Amino acid sequence: MIIGGKAVQAQSGKTLEVRSPVDGLTFEAIPRGEAADIDLAVAAARQALSGAWGKLSALERGRLMLKMAQHILDHAEELALLEARDTGKPMTTARNDMVVLARYFEFYGSAADKIHGEVIPFLNGYQVNLLREPLGVTAHIIPWNYPAQMMGRSIGPALAMGNAVVVKPAEDACLSCLRIAELALEVGFPPGALNIVSGLGEEAGAALAKHPDINFISFTGSNEVGVLIQQAAALNAVKCVLELGGKSPHLVFSDANLELAASTVVRGIIQNTGQTCTAGSRLLVQSDFYEEFLSLVAEKFSRVRVGTPEMNLDCGPVVNLSQQQRVNKYIAQAQQDGLKILAQGQIDPNVPNGGYYVTPTLFGQVPAEHPLAHEEVFGPVLAAMPFVDEAHAIALANGTDYGLLAAVWTENGGRQQRVAKALKCGQVFVNSFGAGGGVELPFGGVKRSGHGREKGFMALEEMSTTKTVIHFHG
Ligand code: ADP
């Protein structure tokens, strides 16, 4: 762990085993940080704000972040290998994750000296300045699906705005995050600017969320924990940004570019083995060409291959045993309920025994009330269903508790606009999906997908505050 600029173990000396999803074997140990370690990390962050970190100008902070972006790229292969071993993802995906991680530091490093306050016209004799200031100590609780990317997304804007950060990465995958914090020290981030404490969610994570000396929480993870985070934030009256997953739909109309839509739909659910908050896990298709489109999707879906990071196929294993059991349970339950499997991918026969592999599965004619149509599986399971017309498509799309993202597939310009406006979610893609990291694009949900915005310039606003200075000069 990194606390106050030093590499440390947990004060208790306890560790947690790290298992690789590739073969289920233990290959590493990480410190099991607890409340006492969180106390030290928050104190170190607080000190950094009144020390060397707090004294840096926006320009200097930005330069440090740009240096960090380059340092990440120089270590991209090492980080990607670590990420692939820890999460099981294909090497190509892991490598791409590091490019996106570096991009977060580049984007926010370049923005550090470009976000500024305002002068507000007021009564004669007054000068009113709106200052934009850091929040203070910001807490960042990171999920295991894209550990490195998520850390960059969360701390990039926080550091650019001059906050001092405490990161609690996920116990299931955090090796890249720990290494990123070391890299930050190497490029010269002052002690305490970036602290990281590994450990269990209910120990280190809970201690961080309820710490009385933090000023903000950024959380990406499950709905259940999101509620706990919001409760903890409420007790200390601090702001939080929550990103809690989704059940994102594709709305495919019969005038769509079928080939492009079909291949994008398949990629949108198998990416990262479906363990993506924005996974396109519902496929809504206009009924008059449902059969035709689904046979195209099924044909592509049946070509999906699952393997180890080195095999570098379409998907890797899922992250751990409980996730494997969860996904398999959804598939088994749907079959028991009589839902029809239209296609399945294949697990490479040469994957090691003991790994957490699941079979990508496409279900057809899923009724809107079936759990597969509205619960987040967080695995490579796609639920397809027909719709009759635009109004029906919108009703189905908006008919879950989630509202993170959606994609509309149609060549009709009016329909593109109407449907995009009617969808209740934080991002809508038209004739596209996902768009390569989208560091620049404000991102977040409505309803149970959470609130607040990450990415783009909006994250800089979320992770800062304003002060209105009203000066009477006569
Ligand atoms: P999942 O169920 O997919 O593992 P979680 O929401 O449990 O997702 O985990 C996301 C992040 O939240 C991880 O870093 C985890 O350690 C952390 N976490 C889990 N439980 C808590 C908690 N009670 N308080 C704070 N953080 C937690």
Coordinates of C-alpha atoms in Angstrom, one line a residue, residues 33-464:
G33 CA -5.7 -2.8 5.4
E34 CA -8.3 -2.0 8.0
A35 CA -9.7 1.1 9.8
A36 CA -6.3 2.0 11.4
D37 CA -4.6 2.1 8.0
I38 CA -7.4 4.2 6.6
D39 CA -6.9 6.6 9.5
L40 CA -3.3 7.0 8.5
A41 CA -4.1 7.4 4.8
V42 CA -6.7 10.1 5.4
A43 CA -4.3 11.9 7.8
A44 CA -1.6 11.8 5.2
A45 CA -3.9 13.2 2.6
R46 CA -5.0 16.0 4.9
Q47 CA -1.4 16.9 5.5
A48 CA -0.6 16.9 1.8
L49 CA -3.2 19.5 1.3
S50 CA -1.4 22.0 3.6
G51 CA 2.0 20.7 2.4
A52 CA 3.9 20.4 -0.9
W53 CA 0.8 19.1 -2.8
G54 CA -1.5 21.9 -1.8
K55 CA 1.2 24.5 -2.7
L56 CA 1.5 23.3 -6.3
S57 CA 0.0 25.6 -9.0
A58 CA -2.6 24.2 -11.4
L59 CA 0.1 24.3 -14.1
E60 CA 2.5 22.2 -12.0
R61 CA -0.2 19.7 -11.1
G62 CA -1.1 19.3 -14.7
R63 CA 2.6 18.8 -15.7
L64 CA 2.9 16.1 -13.1
M65 CA -0.1 14.4 -14.4
L66 CA 1.1 14.5 -18.0
K67 CA 4.4 13.0 -16.8
M68 CA 2.4 10.3 -15.1
A69 CA 0.5 9.6 -18.4
Q70 CA 3.9 9.0 -20.1
H71 CA 5.2 6.9 -17.2
I72 CA 2.1 4.7 -17.5
L73 CA 2.7 4.3 -21.2
D74 CA 6.3 3.4 -20.5
H75 CA 5.1 0.7 -18.1
A76 CA 2.0 -0.3 -20.1
E77 CA 3.1 -3.9 -20.8
E78 CA 4.0 -4.6 -17.2
L79 CA 0.7 -3.1 -16.0
A80 CA -1.3 -5.0 -18.7
L81 CA 0.3 -8.4 -17.7
L82 CA -0.5 -7.7 -14.0
E83 CA -4.1 -6.7 -14.9
A84 CA -4.6 -9.8 -17.1
R85 CA -3.3 -12.2 -14.4
D86 CA -5.4 -10.5 -11.8
T87 CA -8.7 -10.3 -13.8
G88 CA -8.3 -12.9 -16.5
K89 CA -9.0 -10.5 -19.3
P90 CA -7.4 -11.0 -22.8
M91 CA -4.1 -9.3 -23.2
T92 CA -5.5 -7.0 -26.0
T93 CA -8.1 -5.7 -23.6
A94 CA -5.6 -5.3 -20.8
R95 CA -3.3 -3.4 -23.1
N96 CA -6.1 -1.2 -24.2
D97 CA -7.1 -0.5 -20.6
M98 CA -3.6 0.9 -19.9
V99 CA -3.9 3.2 -22.9
V100 CA -7.2 4.5 -21.5
L101 CA -5.6 4.8 -18.0
A102 CA -2.9 7.0 -19.5
R103 CA -5.5 9.0 -21.4
Y104 CA -7.2 9.9 -18.1
F105 CA -4.0 11.4 -16.8
E106 CA -3.4 13.2 -20.1
F107 CA -7.0 14.5 -20.4
Y108 CA -7.2 15.7 -16.8
G109 CA -3.5 16.8 -16.7
S110 CA -4.2 19.0 -19.7
A111 CA -7.4 20.4 -18.1
A112 CA -5.9 21.2 -14.7
D113 CA -5.0 24.8 -15.6
K114 CA -8.0 25.4 -17.8
I115 CA -10.9 25.2 -15.4
H116 CA -11.3 28.5 -13.6
G117 CA -13.7 30.6 -11.6
E118 CA -15.9 33.5 -12.8
V119 CA -16.6 37.1 -12.2
I120 CA -20.3 37.8 -11.6
P121 CA -21.8 41.2 -12.4
F122 CA -23.6 42.5 -9.2
L123 CA -24.6 45.9 -7.7
N124 CA -22.5 49.0 -8.3
G125 CA -19.6 49.2 -5.9
Y126 CA -19.2 45.4 -5.7
Q127 CA -16.8 42.9 -7.1
V128 CA -18.0 39.3 -7.0
N129 CA -15.6 36.5 -7.7
L130 CA -16.6 32.9 -7.9
L131 CA -13.6 30.8 -6.9
R132 CA -13.3 27.2 -7.9
E133 CA -11.6 25.2 -5.2
P134 CA -10.7 21.6 -4.3
L135 CA -13.0 19.7 -2.0
G136 CA -10.2 18.4 0.2
V137 CA -9.6 14.7 0.9
T138 CA -11.5 12.6 -1.6
A139 CA -12.2 8.9 -1.2
H140 CA -12.3 6.5 -4.2
I141 CA -13.7 3.0 -3.9
I142 CA -12.8 1.1 -7.1
P143 CA -14.4 -2.0 -8.6
W144 CA -12.6 -5.1 -9.9
N145 CA -13.8 -5.2 -13.5
Y146 CA -11.4 -2.5 -14.9
P147 CA -9.2 -1.8 -11.9
A148 CA -6.6 0.4 -13.7
Q149 CA -9.1 2.3 -15.9
M150 CA -11.5 2.9 -13.0
M151 CA -8.7 4.3 -10.8
G152 CA -7.7 6.7 -13.6
R153 CA -11.3 7.8 -14.2
S154 CA -11.9 8.4 -10.5
I155 CA -8.6 10.0 -9.3
G156 CA -7.8 11.9 -12.6
P157 CA -10.2 14.7 -12.1
A158 CA -9.7 14.7 -8.3
L159 CA -6.0 15.2 -8.6
A160 CA -6.3 17.8 -11.4
M161 CA -8.5 19.9 -9.1
G162 CA -5.9 19.7 -6.3
N163 CA -7.7 17.2 -4.0
A164 CA -5.6 14.7 -2.1
V165 CA -6.9 11.2 -2.7
V166 CA -7.4 7.9 -0.7
V167 CA -8.0 4.9 -2.9
K168 CA -9.6 1.6 -1.8
P169 CA -9.3 -0.8 -4.7
A170 CA -11.3 -4.0 -4.9
E171 CA -10.0 -7.0 -3.0
D172 CA -10.7 -9.2 -6.1
A173 CA -8.4 -7.3 -8.4
C174 CA -6.1 -4.5 -7.3
L175 CA -2.5 -5.3 -8.3
S176 CA -2.5 -2.8 -11.1
C177 CA -3.9 -0.1 -8.8
L178 CA -1.2 -0.7 -6.2
R179 CA 1.5 -0.4 -8.9
I180 CA -0.1 2.8 -10.3
A181 CA 0.3 4.4 -6.9
E182 CA 4.0 3.4 -6.9
L183 CA 4.4 4.9 -10.4
A184 CA 2.9 8.1 -9.1
L185 CA 5.6 8.3 -6.4
E186 CA 8.3 7.7 -9.1
V187 CA 7.2 10.7 -11.2
G188 CA 7.2 12.9 -8.1
F189 CA 3.7 13.2 -6.7
P190 CA 4.3 14.7 -3.2
P191 CA 3.8 12.4 -0.2
G192 CA 0.1 12.0 0.7
A193 CA -1.3 13.3 -2.6
L194 CA -2.2 9.8 -3.6
N195 CA -2.7 7.1 -1.0
I196 CA -3.9 3.6 -1.5
V197 CA -5.1 1.1 1.0
S198 CA -6.0 -2.5 -0.1
G199 CA -8.3 -4.7 1.9
L200 CA -11.9 -5.9 2.2
G201 CA -14.8 -3.8 1.3
E202 CA -16.5 -4.3 4.7
E203 CA -13.3 -3.4 6.5
A204 CA -11.1 -0.9 4.7
G205 CA -13.9 0.2 2.3
A206 CA -16.5 0.8 5.0
A207 CA -13.9 2.6 7.2
L208 CA -13.0 4.9 4.4
A209 CA -16.6 5.7 3.5
K210 CA -17.6 6.7 7.0
H211 CA -14.3 8.5 7.9
P212 CA -15.2 11.8 9.5
D213 CA -12.3 13.6 7.8
I214 CA -13.1 12.9 4.1
N215 CA -14.9 15.4 1.9
F216 CA -16.2 13.4 -1.0
I217 CA -16.8 9.8 -2.0
S218 CA -16.6 8.3 -5.5
F219 CA -18.0 4.8 -5.7
T220 CA -18.5 2.4 -8.5
G221 CA -19.9 -1.1 -7.7
S222 CA -23.0 -2.9 -6.7
N223 CA -26.3 -1.4 -5.8
E224 CA -26.3 -2.9 -2.3
V225 CA -23.0 -1.3 -1.4
G226 CA -23.9 1.9 -3.2
V227 CA -26.8 2.3 -0.7
L228 CA -24.3 1.8 2.2
I229 CA -22.0 4.3 0.7
Q230 CA -24.7 6.9 0.4
Q231 CA -25.8 6.3 4.0
A232 CA -22.2 6.7 5.2
A233 CA -21.9 9.9 3.1
A234 CA -25.2 11.2 4.6
L235 CA -23.9 10.8 8.2
N236 CA -20.9 13.0 7.5
A237 CA -22.8 15.3 5.1
V238 CA -20.4 14.7 2.3
K239 CA -21.2 14.5 -1.4
C240 CA -20.9 11.3 -3.3
V241 CA -20.9 10.2 -6.9
L242 CA -22.3 6.7 -7.4
E243 CA -22.1 4.5 -10.5
L244 CA -24.1 1.4 -9.8
G245 CA -24.4 -0.6 -13.0
G246 CA -27.2 -1.1 -15.5
K247 CA -29.2 -3.2 -17.8
S248 CA -28.5 -1.3 -20.9
P249 CA -30.6 -1.9 -24.0
H250 CA -30.0 -1.8 -27.7
L251 CA -33.1 -0.6 -29.6
V252 CA -32.8 -2.0 -33.1
F253 CA -35.3 -0.8 -35.7
S254 CA -35.8 -2.5 -39.0
D255 CA -34.2 0.2 -41.0
A256 CA -30.9 -0.2 -39.1
N257 CA -27.5 -1.1 -40.7
L258 CA -28.0 -4.7 -39.7
E259 CA -24.4 -5.9 -40.1
L260 CA -22.9 -3.1 -38.1
A261 CA -25.7 -3.4 -35.4
A262 CA -25.3 -7.2 -35.1
S263 CA -21.5 -7.2 -34.6
T264 CA -21.6 -4.2 -32.2
V265 CA -24.4 -5.9 -30.2
V266 CA -22.3 -9.0 -29.8
R267 CA -19.2 -7.1 -28.8
G268 CA -21.2 -4.9 -26.4
I269 CA -22.1 -7.9 -24.2
I270 CA -19.0 -10.1 -24.5
Q271 CA -16.6 -7.2 -23.8
N272 CA -14.8 -8.0 -20.5
T273 CA -16.9 -11.1 -20.3
G274 CA -20.0 -9.0 -19.7
Q275 CA -18.5 -7.6 -16.5
T276 CA -19.0 -4.0 -17.6
C277 CA -21.5 -1.6 -16.1
T278 CA -22.4 -0.5 -19.5
A279 CA -22.7 -4.0 -21.0
G280 CA -25.5 -4.0 -23.6
S281 CA -27.3 -6.8 -21.9
R282 CA -30.8 -6.3 -23.5
L283 CA -31.5 -6.6 -27.2
L284 CA -34.8 -5.0 -28.2
V285 CA -35.6 -5.7 -31.9
Q286 CA -38.5 -4.5 -34.1
S287 CA -40.8 -7.5 -34.4
D288 CA -41.1 -7.5 -38.3
F289 CA -37.5 -8.4 -38.7
Y290 CA -36.8 -10.0 -35.3
E291 CA -36.1 -13.5 -36.7
E292 CA -33.8 -12.2 -39.5
F293 CA -31.8 -10.0 -37.1
L294 CA -31.5 -12.6 -34.4
S295 CA -30.2 -15.2 -36.7
L296 CA -27.5 -12.8 -37.8
V297 CA -26.7 -12.1 -34.1
A298 CA -26.8 -15.8 -33.2
E299 CA -24.4 -16.7 -36.0
K300 CA -21.9 -14.1 -34.7
F301 CA -22.5 -15.0 -31.1
S302 CA -21.8 -18.7 -31.7
R303 CA -18.3 -17.7 -32.9
V304 CA -17.4 -16.1 -29.5
R305 CA -14.4 -17.9 -27.9
V306 CA -13.4 -17.8 -24.3
G307 CA -9.8 -18.4 -23.1
T308 CA -6.8 -17.3 -21.1
P309 CA -5.3 -13.9 -21.4
E310 CA -2.4 -15.4 -23.5
M311 CA -4.9 -17.1 -25.9
N312 CA -6.2 -13.6 -26.4
L313 CA -9.7 -14.6 -27.6
D314 CA -12.9 -12.7 -27.3
C315 CA -13.4 -13.2 -23.5
G316 CA -11.5 -14.4 -20.5
P317 CA -12.9 -16.0 -17.3
V318 CA -15.1 -14.1 -14.9
V319 CA -13.3 -12.6 -11.9
N320 CA -14.0 -15.2 -9.1
L321 CA -15.9 -18.3 -8.1
S322 CA -19.0 -16.5 -6.8
Q323 CA -19.3 -14.5 -10.0
Q324 CA -19.0 -17.7 -12.0
Q325 CA -21.7 -19.3 -9.9
R326 CA -23.9 -16.2 -10.2
V327 CA -23.7 -16.2 -14.0
N328 CA -24.3 -20.0 -14.3
K329 CA -27.3 -19.7 -12.0
Y330 CA -28.9 -17.1 -14.2
I331 CA -28.3 -19.3 -17.3
A332 CA -29.7 -22.4 -15.5
Q333 CA -32.7 -20.6 -14.1
A334 CA -33.6 -19.1 -17.5
Q335 CA -33.4 -22.6 -19.1
Q336 CA -35.6 -24.0 -16.3
D337 CA -38.1 -21.3 -17.0
G338 CA -38.3 -22.4 -20.6
L339 CA -36.4 -19.6 -22.2
K340 CA -34.8 -20.6 -25.5
I341 CA -31.0 -20.5 -26.0
L342 CA -30.4 -19.1 -29.5
A343 CA -26.6 -19.4 -29.5
Q344 CA -23.7 -20.0 -27.1
G345 CA -20.0 -19.2 -27.4
Q346 CA -17.4 -21.8 -26.6
I347 CA -14.8 -22.2 -23.9
D348 CA -11.4 -23.2 -25.4
P349 CA -10.8 -26.8 -24.5
N350 CA -7.2 -26.0 -23.4
V351 CA -8.1 -23.6 -20.6
P352 CA -6.6 -24.7 -17.2
N353 CA -8.9 -26.6 -14.8
G354 CA -10.1 -24.5 -11.9
G355 CA -10.5 -21.3 -13.8
Y356 CA -13.7 -19.3 -13.6
Y357 CA -15.0 -19.7 -17.2
V358 CA -18.6 -19.3 -18.2
T359 CA -20.3 -19.9 -21.5
P360 CA -21.5 -16.8 -23.3
T361 CA -25.3 -17.3 -23.9
L362 CA -27.9 -15.6 -26.0
F363 CA -31.5 -16.0 -25.0
G364 CA -34.4 -15.2 -27.3
Q365 CA -38.0 -14.1 -26.7
V366 CA -37.3 -13.1 -23.1
P367 CA -40.5 -11.8 -21.4
A368 CA -40.1 -8.3 -20.0
E369 CA -41.0 -9.5 -16.5
H370 CA -38.4 -12.3 -16.4
P371 CA -35.4 -11.5 -14.2
L372 CA -33.1 -11.8 -17.2
A373 CA -34.9 -8.9 -18.7
H374 CA -34.3 -6.5 -15.8
E375 CA -31.6 -7.8 -13.4
E376 CA -27.9 -7.1 -14.0
V377 CA -26.2 -10.5 -14.6
F378 CA -22.7 -9.0 -15.0
G379 CA -21.7 -11.8 -17.3
P380 CA -21.9 -12.6 -21.0
V381 CA -25.6 -13.2 -21.1
L382 CA -27.7 -11.4 -23.7
A383 CA -31.5 -11.2 -23.4
A384 CA -33.4 -10.5 -26.7
M385 CA -37.0 -9.6 -27.1
P386 CA -39.2 -8.1 -29.8
F387 CA -41.0 -4.8 -29.8
V388 CA -43.9 -3.7 -32.0
D389 CA -43.3 0.1 -32.6
E390 CA -41.3 3.1 -31.3
A391 CA -43.5 3.6 -28.2
H392 CA -43.3 0.0 -27.3
A393 CA -39.5 0.0 -27.7
I394 CA -39.2 3.1 -25.4
A395 CA -41.5 1.6 -22.8
L396 CA -39.4 -1.6 -22.7
A397 CA -36.1 0.3 -22.7
N398 CA -37.2 2.4 -19.8
G399 CA -38.9 -0.5 -18.0
T400 CA -36.1 -1.4 -15.5
D401 CA -34.8 0.1 -12.3
Y402 CA -31.6 1.0 -14.1
G403 CA -30.8 3.9 -16.4
L404 CA -27.1 4.0 -17.4
L405 CA -26.8 3.8 -21.1
A406 CA -28.7 2.8 -24.3
A407 CA -28.1 2.5 -28.0
V408 CA -30.5 3.3 -30.8
W409 CA -30.1 1.7 -34.2
T410 CA -32.0 3.3 -37.0
E411 CA -31.3 5.3 -40.1
N412 CA -34.3 7.6 -39.6
G413 CA -33.0 10.9 -38.3
G414 CA -36.3 12.0 -36.6
R415 CA -36.5 8.7 -34.8
Q416 CA -32.9 8.9 -33.6
Q417 CA -33.7 12.3 -31.9
R418 CA -37.1 11.3 -30.5
V419 CA -35.9 8.0 -29.0
A420 CA -32.7 9.5 -27.6
K421 CA -34.8 12.2 -25.9
A422 CA -37.3 9.7 -24.5
L423 CA -34.8 7.3 -23.0
K424 CA -34.2 7.6 -19.3
C425 CA -30.5 7.1 -18.9
G426 CA -27.2 9.0 -18.8
Q427 CA -25.8 8.2 -22.2
V428 CA -27.3 7.4 -25.6
F429 CA -25.4 6.1 -28.5
V430 CA -26.9 6.4 -32.0
N431 CA -25.7 3.7 -34.4
S432 CA -22.7 3.0 -32.2
F433 CA -22.0 1.6 -28.7
G434 CA -19.2 2.0 -26.2
A435 CA -16.9 4.2 -28.2
G436 CA -13.4 3.3 -26.9
G437 CA -13.2 4.5 -23.3
G438 CA -14.9 7.8 -23.9
V439 CA -12.7 9.7 -21.5
E440 CA -14.1 13.0 -22.8
L441 CA -17.8 12.0 -22.5
P442 CA -19.7 12.8 -19.3
F443 CA -20.9 9.5 -17.9
G444 CA -23.2 8.3 -15.2
G445 CA -26.7 7.1 -14.5
V446 CA -30.2 8.0 -13.4
K447 CA -32.5 5.9 -11.3
R448 CA -30.7 2.9 -9.6
S449 CA -27.7 3.3 -11.9
G450 CA -26.6 6.1 -9.5
H451 CA -26.1 9.8 -9.7
G452 CA -23.4 12.4 -10.4
R453 CA -21.2 12.5 -13.4
E454 CA -17.7 11.2 -14.2
K455 CA -15.5 11.6 -17.2
G456 CA -15.2 14.8 -19.3
F457 CA -15.2 18.3 -17.8
M458 CA -18.2 17.5 -15.6
A459 CA -16.0 15.3 -13.4
L460 CA -13.9 18.3 -12.6
E461 CA -16.9 20.2 -11.5
E462 CA -18.1 17.2 -9.4
M463 CA -14.7 17.0 -7.6
S464 CA -14.5 20.7 -6.8

